[in-house]
Short mmCIF file of C-alpha atoms and ligand atoms in Angstrom, two decimals:
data_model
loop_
_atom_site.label_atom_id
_atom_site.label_comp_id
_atom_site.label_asym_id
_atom_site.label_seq_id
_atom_site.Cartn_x
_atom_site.Cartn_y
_atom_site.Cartn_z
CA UNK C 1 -9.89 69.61 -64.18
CA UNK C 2 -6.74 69.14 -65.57
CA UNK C 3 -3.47 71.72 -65.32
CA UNK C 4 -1.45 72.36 -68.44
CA UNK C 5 2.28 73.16 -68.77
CA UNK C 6 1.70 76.66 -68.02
CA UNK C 7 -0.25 76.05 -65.09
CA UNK C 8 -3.35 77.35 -66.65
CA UNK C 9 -6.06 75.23 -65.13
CA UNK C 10 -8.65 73.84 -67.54
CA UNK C 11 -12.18 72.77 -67.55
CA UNK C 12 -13.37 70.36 -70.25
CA UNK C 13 -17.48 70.71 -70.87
CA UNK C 14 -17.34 67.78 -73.56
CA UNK C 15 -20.71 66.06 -73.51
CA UNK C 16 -18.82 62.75 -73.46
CA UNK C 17 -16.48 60.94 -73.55
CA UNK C 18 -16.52 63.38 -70.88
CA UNK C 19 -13.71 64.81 -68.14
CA UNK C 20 -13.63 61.97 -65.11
CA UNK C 21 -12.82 63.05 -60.92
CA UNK C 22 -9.24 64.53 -61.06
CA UNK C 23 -8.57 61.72 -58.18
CA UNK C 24 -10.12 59.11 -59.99
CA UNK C 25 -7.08 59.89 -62.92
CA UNK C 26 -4.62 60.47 -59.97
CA UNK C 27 -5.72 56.83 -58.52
CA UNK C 28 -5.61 55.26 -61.94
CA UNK C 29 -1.92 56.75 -62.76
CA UNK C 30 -0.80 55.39 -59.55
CA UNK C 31 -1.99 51.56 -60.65
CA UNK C 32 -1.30 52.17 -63.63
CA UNK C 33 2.15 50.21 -64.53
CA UNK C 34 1.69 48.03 -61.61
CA UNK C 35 -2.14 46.76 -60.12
CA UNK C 36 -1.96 45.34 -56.79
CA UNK C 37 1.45 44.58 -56.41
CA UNK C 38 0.99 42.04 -59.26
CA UNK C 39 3.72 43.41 -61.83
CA UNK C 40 1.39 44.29 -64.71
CA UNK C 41 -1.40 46.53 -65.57
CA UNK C 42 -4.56 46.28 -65.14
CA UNK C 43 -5.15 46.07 -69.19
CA UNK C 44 -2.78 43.53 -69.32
CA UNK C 45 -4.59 40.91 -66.56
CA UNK C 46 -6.99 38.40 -67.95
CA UNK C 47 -10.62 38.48 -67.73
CA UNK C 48 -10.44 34.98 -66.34
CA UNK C 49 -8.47 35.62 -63.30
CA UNK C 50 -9.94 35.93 -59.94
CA UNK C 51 -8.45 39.63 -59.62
CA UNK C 52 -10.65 40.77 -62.73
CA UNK C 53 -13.87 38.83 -61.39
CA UNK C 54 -13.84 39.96 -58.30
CA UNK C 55 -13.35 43.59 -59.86
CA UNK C 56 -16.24 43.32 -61.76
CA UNK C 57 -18.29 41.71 -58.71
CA UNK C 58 -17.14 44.98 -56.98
CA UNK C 59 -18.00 47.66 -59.30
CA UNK C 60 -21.18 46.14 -59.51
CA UNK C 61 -21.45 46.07 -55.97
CA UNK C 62 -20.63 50.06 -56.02
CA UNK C 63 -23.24 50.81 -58.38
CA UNK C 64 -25.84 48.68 -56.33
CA UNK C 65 -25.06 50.56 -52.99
CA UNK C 66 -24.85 53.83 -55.00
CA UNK C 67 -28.75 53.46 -56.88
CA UNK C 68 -29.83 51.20 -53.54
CA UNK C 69 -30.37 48.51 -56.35
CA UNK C 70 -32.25 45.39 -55.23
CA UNK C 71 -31.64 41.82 -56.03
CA UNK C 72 -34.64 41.33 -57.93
CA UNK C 73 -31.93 43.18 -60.80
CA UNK C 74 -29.37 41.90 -62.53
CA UNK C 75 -26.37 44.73 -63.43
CA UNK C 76 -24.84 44.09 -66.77
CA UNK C 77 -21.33 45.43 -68.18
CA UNK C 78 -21.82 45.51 -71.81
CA UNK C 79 -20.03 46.91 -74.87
CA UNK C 80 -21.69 48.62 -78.16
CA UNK C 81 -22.69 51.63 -76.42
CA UNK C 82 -25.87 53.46 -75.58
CA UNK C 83 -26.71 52.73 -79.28
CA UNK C 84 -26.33 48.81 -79.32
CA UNK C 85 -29.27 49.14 -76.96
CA UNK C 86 -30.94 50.83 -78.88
CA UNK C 87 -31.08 47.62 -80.90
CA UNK C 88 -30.84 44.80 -77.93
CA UNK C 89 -33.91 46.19 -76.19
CA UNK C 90 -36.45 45.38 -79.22
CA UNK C 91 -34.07 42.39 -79.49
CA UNK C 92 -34.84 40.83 -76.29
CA UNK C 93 -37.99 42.65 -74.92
CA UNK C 94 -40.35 42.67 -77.62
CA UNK C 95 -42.77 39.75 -78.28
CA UNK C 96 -42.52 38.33 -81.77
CA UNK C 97 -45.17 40.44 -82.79
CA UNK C 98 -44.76 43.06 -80.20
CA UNK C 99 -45.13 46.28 -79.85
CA UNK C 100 -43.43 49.27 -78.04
CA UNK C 101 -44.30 52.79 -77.16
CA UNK C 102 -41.91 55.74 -77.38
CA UNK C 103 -41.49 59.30 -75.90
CA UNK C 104 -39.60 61.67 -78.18
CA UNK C 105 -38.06 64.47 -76.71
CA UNK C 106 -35.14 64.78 -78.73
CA UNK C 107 -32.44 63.40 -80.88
CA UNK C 108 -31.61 60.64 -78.86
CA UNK C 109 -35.15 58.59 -78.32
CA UNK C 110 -35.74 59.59 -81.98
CA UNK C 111 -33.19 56.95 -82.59
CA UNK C 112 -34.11 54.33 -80.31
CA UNK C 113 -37.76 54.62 -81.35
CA UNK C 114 -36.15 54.51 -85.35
CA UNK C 115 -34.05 51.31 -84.39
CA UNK C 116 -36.89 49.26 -82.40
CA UNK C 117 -39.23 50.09 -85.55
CA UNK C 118 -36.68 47.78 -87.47
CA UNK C 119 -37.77 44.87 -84.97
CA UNK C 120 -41.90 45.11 -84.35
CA UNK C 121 -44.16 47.93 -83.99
CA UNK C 122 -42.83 50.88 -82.61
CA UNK C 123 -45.28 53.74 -81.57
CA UNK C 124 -45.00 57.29 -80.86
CA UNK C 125 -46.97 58.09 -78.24
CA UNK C 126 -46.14 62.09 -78.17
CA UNK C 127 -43.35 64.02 -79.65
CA UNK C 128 -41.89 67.52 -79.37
CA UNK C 129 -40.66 67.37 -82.99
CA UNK C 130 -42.06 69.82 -84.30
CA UNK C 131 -41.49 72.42 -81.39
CA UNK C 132 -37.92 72.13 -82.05
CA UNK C 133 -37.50 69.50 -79.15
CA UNK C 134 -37.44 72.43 -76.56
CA UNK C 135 -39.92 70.81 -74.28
CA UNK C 136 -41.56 67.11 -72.90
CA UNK C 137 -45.13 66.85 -74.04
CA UNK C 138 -47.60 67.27 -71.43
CA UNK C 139 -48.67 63.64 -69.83
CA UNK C 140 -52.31 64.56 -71.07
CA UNK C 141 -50.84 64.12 -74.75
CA UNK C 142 -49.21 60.94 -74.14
CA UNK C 143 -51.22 57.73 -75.61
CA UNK C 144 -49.78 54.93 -73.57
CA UNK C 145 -50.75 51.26 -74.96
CA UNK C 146 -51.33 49.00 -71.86
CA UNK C 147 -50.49 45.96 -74.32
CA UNK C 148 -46.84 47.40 -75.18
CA UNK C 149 -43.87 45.15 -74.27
CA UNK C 150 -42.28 48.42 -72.77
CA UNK C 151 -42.43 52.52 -73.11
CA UNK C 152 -38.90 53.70 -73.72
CA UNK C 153 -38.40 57.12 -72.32
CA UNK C 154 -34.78 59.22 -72.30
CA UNK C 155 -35.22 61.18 -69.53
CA UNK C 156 -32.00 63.44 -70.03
CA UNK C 157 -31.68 64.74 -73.82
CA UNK C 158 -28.39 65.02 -74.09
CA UNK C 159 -28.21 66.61 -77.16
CA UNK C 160 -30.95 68.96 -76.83
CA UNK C 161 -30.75 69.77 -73.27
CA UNK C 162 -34.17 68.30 -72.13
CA UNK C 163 -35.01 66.57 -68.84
CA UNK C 164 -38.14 65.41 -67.08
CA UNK C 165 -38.10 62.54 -64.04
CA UNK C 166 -42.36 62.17 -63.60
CA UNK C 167 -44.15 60.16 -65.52
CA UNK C 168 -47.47 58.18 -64.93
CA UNK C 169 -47.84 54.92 -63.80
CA UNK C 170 -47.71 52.55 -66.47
CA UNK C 171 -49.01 49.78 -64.85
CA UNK C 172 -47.80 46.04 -65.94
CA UNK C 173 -45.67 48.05 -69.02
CA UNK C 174 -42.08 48.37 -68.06
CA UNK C 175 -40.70 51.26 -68.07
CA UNK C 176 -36.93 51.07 -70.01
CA UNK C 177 -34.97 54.12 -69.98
CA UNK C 178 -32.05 55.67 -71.25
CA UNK C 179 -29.99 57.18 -68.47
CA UNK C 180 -26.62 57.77 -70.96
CA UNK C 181 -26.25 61.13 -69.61
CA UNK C 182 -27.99 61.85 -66.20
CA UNK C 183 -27.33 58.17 -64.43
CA UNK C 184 -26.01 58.70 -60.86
CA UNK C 185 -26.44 62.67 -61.00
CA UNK C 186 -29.30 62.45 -58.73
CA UNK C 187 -30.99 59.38 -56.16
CA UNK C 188 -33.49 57.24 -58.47
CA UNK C 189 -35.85 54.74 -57.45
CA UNK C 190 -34.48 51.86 -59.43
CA UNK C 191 -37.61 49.83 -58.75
CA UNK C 192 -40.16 52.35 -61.51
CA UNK C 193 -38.19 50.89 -64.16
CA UNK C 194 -37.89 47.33 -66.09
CA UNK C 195 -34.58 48.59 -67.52
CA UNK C 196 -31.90 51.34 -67.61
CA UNK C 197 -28.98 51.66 -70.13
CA UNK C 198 -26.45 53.70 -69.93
CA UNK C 199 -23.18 54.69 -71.76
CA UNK C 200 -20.49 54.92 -69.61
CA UNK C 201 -18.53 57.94 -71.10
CA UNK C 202 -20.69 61.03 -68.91
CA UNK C 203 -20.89 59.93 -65.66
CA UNK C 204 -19.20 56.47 -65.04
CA UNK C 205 -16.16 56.21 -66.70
CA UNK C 206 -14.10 55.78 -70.38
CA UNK C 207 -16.14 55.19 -73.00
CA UNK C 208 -16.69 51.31 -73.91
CA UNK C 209 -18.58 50.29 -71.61
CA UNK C 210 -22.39 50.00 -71.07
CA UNK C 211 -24.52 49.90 -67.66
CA UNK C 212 -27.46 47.57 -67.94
CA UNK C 213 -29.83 47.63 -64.96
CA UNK C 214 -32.35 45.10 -65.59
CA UNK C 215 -35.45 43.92 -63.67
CA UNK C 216 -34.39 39.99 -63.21
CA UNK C 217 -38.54 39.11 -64.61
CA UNK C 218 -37.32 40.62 -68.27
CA UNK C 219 -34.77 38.54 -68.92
CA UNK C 220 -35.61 35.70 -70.98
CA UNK C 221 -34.99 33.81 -74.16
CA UNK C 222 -35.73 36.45 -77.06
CA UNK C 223 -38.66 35.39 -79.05
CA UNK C 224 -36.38 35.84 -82.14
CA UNK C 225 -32.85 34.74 -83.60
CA UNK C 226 -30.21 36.79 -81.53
CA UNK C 227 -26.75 36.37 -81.71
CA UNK C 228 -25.38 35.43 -78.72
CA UNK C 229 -23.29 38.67 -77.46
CA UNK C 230 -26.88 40.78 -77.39
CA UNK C 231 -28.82 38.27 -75.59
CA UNK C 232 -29.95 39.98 -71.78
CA UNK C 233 -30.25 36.02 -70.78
CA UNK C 234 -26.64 34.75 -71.69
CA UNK C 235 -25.49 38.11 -70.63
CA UNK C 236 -26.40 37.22 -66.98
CA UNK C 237 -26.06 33.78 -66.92
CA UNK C 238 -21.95 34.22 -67.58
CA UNK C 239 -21.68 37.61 -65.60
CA UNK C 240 -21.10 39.46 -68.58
CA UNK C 241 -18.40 37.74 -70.02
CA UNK C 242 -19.34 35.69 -72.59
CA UNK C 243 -16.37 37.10 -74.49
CA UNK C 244 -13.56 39.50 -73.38
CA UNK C 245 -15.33 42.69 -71.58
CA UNK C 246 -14.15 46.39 -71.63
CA UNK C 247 -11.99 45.74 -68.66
CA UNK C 248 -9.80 48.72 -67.78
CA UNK C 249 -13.23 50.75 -68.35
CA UNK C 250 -14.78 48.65 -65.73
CA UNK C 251 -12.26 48.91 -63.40
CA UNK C 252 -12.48 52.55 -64.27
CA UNK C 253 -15.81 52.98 -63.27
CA UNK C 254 -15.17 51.07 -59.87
CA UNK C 255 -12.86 53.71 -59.32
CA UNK C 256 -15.67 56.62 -60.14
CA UNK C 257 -18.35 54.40 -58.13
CA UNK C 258 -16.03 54.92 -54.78
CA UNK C 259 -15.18 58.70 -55.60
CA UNK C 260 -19.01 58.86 -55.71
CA UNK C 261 -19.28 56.95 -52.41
CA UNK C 262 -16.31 59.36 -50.82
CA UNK C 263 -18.06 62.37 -51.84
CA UNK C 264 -21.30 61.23 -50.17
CA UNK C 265 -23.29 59.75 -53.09
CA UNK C 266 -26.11 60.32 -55.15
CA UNK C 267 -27.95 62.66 -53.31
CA UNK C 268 -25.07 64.81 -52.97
CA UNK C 269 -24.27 64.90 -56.37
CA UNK C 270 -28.03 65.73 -57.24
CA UNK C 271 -27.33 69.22 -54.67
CA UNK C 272 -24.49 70.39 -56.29
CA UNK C 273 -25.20 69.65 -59.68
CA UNK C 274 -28.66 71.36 -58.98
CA UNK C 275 -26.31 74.63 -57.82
CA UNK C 276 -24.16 74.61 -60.94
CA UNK C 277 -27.11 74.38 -63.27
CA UNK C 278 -28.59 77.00 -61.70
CA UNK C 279 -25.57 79.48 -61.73
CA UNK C 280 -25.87 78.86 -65.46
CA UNK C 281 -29.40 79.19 -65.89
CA UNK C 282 -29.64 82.24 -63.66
CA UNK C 283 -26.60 83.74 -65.62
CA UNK C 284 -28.68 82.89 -68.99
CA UNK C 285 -32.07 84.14 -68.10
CA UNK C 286 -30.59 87.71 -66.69
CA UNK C 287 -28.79 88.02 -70.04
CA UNK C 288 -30.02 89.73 -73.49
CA UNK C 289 -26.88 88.41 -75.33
CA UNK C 290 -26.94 84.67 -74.54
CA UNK C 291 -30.58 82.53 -75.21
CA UNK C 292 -31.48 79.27 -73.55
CA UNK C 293 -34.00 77.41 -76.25
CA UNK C 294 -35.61 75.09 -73.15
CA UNK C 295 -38.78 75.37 -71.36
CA UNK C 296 -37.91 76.06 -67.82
CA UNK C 297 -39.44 73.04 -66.36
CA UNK C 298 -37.81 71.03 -68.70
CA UNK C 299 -34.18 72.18 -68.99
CA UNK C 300 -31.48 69.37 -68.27
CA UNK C 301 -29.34 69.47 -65.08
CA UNK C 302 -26.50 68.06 -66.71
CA UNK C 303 -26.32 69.84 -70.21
CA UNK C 304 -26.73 73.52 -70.75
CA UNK C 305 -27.52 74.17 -74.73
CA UNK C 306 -27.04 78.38 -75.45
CA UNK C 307 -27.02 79.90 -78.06
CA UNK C 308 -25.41 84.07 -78.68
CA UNK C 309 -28.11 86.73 -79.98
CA UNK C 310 -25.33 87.37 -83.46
CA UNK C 311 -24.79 83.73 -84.43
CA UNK C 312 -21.60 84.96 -86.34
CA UNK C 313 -19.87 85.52 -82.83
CA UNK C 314 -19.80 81.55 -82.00
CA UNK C 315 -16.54 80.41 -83.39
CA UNK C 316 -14.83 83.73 -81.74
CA UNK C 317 -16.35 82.76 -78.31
CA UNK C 318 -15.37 79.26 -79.24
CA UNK C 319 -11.65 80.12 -79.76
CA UNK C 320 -11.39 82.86 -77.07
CA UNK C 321 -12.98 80.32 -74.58
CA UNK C 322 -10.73 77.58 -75.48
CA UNK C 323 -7.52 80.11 -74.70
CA UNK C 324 -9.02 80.31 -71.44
CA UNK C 325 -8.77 76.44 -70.89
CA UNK C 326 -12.65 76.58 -71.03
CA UNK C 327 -12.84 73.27 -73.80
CA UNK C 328 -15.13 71.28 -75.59
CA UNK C 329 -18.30 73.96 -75.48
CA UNK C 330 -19.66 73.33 -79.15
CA UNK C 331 -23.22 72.33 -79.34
CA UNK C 332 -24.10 69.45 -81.23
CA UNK C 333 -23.30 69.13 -84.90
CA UNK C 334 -27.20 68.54 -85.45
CA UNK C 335 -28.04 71.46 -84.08
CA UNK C 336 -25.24 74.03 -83.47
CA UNK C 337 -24.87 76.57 -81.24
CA UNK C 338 -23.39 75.84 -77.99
CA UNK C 339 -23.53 73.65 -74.91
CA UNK C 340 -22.07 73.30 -71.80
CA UNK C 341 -21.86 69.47 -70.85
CA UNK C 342 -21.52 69.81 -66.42
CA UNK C 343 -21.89 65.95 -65.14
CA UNK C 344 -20.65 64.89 -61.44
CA UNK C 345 -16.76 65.19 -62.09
CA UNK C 346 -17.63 69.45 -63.20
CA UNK C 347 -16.47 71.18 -60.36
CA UNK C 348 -18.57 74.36 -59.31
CA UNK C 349 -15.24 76.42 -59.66
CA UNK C 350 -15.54 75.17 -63.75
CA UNK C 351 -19.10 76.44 -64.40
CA UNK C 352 -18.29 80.47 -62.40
CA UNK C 353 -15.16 80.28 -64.50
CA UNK C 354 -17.45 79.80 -67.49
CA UNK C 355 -19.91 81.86 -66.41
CA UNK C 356 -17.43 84.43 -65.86
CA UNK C 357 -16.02 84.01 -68.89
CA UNK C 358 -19.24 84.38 -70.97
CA UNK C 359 -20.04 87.53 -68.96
CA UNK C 360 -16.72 89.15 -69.86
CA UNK C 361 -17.24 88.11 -73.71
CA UNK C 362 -20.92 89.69 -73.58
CA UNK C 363 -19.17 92.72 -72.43
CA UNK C 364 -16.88 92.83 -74.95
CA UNK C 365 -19.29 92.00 -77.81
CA UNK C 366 -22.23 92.72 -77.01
N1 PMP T 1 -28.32 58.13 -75.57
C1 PMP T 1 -27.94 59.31 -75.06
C2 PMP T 1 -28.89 60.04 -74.14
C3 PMP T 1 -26.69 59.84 -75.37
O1 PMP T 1 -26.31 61.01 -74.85
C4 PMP T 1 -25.82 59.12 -76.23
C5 PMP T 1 -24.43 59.61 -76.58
N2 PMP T 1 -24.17 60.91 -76.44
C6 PMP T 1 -26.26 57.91 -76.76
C7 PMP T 1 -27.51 57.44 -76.39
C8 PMP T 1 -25.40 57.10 -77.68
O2 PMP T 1 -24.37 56.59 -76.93
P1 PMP T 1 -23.18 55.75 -77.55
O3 PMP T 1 -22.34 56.69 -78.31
O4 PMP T 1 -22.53 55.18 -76.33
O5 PMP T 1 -23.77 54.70 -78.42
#
């Protein structure tokens, strides 16, 4: 929530890089020219120096009190993005001639299940494809494989505005999923998975830097040629600094990790984010000029996909929103349409202004 010149205030919905706490910015500018009382920036310190270790030991430390994460995980701070793990996980987790099973439910496990195929056998063991990716396919349909190396799931679709957080046991298969966009939105028990990943850019911080939470068991030397910088095992071994790490976005994200803290953590974030979905939602459903595409049960906490009734109406609401200082509210070039992107640092007074907003256009339009 940022004000301009004119004192308009504005609300970016960008699905990520995404907007951050207002006093996580106001903290930041404040160290910015000088960290510490050491003379330079925080960008400018070396990764070497006891100030930057003990930054990352911290913001590890934040995450771990935040997710109540035990020891028997190691919490990595990688680069490459959501999609270099995409890659790594087949990398490091899969048997030489493993196997893997994979959940699609939209755009984004589509593309992890693509990548692992590259490295072993990759399975499908349901898909929502061809409904459009508007729903999670019923745990009846799903054909786990109790010799897989792991089932990937992506519990938060960012893309296509799916969500789901049951799923069977799975018994000795690890569970690794992709938390890009719903990680610290609501209290998860970090011991039902083998592995989390998530990019940093939604909920943690700037974008270049990736969350690993990894079940200490997995980590071991691949059973194939990996270069060093992707390997889980030489990852942990140097702390994540086998070569110069995405500093200022760590020390970003300790910033975020003790706004989180401050505001009363996880679980509160899961109550109010559960309130602004549901303003939306509420707001869509009563409406015969907006649509919602996603089964009810399904529909993500964190990003609100719409489309308008008259299609040809989108880049007016698009400009006439943005005047408003309502930003970022394009859907996905994939898939069009529209979608509001409301992670932790979305205040409540952002999603009634949209709402609001919306309501006024239908009026006008409609
Ligand atoms: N997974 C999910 C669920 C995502 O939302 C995204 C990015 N929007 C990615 C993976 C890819 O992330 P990155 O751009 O960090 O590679």
């Amino acid at each position: 929530m940022n004000a301009l010149a004119n004192e308009k205030t504005v609300y970016n919905f960008c699905s990520g890089p995404a907007m951050l706490p207002a006093p996580v910015m106001a903290k930041a500018q404040t160290e910015f020219l000088d960290y510490q009382a050491s003379g330079i920036s925080v960008m400018e310190m070396s990764h070497r120096s006891s100030t930057i270790v003990e930054m990352f030991a911290s913001a590890a430390q934040g995450l771990r009190d935040l997710l109540s994460i035990s020891d028997d995980y190691e919490v990595l701070f990688l680069q490459g993005g959501a999609s270099l793990q995409f890659s790594m996980i087949p990398m490091n987790l899969m048997r030489a001639d493993g196997q893997a099973d994979f959940l699609l439910t939209g755009a984004w496990s589509e593309k992890a299940y693509k990548e692992a195929a590259l490295y072993g056998e990759a399975r499908v063991i349901a898909s929502d494809a061809d409904n459009g990716y508007r729903s999670v396919p019923p745990v009846s349909q799903w054909q786990l494989n109790p010799k897989a190396d792991y089932v990937h799931l992506t519990p938060n679709e960012t893309i296509h505005g799916v969500e789901f957080t049951d799923w069977p046991d799975t018994g000795a298969v690890p569970v690794v999923a992709d938390l890009s966009s719903s990680i610290l939105s609501y209290p998860l028990d970090v011991s039902q998975y083998g592995l989390i990943y998530a990019g940093a850019q939604k909920n943690i911080g700037p974008a270049g830097l990736t969350i690993v939470i990894i079940r200490k068991d997995l980590i071991k030397v691949p059973e194939r040629t990996v270069p060093k910088l992707l390997r889980y095992d030489l990852q942990a071994a140097q702390a994540s600094m086998i070569n110069t790490p995405s500093t200022f976005s760590v020390y970003l994200a300790g910033l975020v990790f003790d706004w989180l803290k401050g505001e009363g953590g996880v679980q509160v974030m899961a109550e109010r984010n559960a309130c602004k979905a549901q303003l939306l939602y509420d707001f869509l459903d009563a409406s015969d000029f907006y649509d919602n595409p996603v089964a009810v049960e399904n529909r993500s906490r964190m990003n609100v996909p719409f489309t308008m009734k008259d299609a040809s109406l989108e880049q007016t609401f698009l400009r006439e929103a943005k005047a408003q200082g309502l930003l970022n509210l394009e859907g996905h070039r994939s898939v069009g349409g529209m979608r509001a992107s409301i992670y932790n640092a979305m205040p409540e007074a952002g999603v009634i202004a949209l709402r609001d907003f919306m309501n006024a256009f239908a009026k006008r339009y409609g």
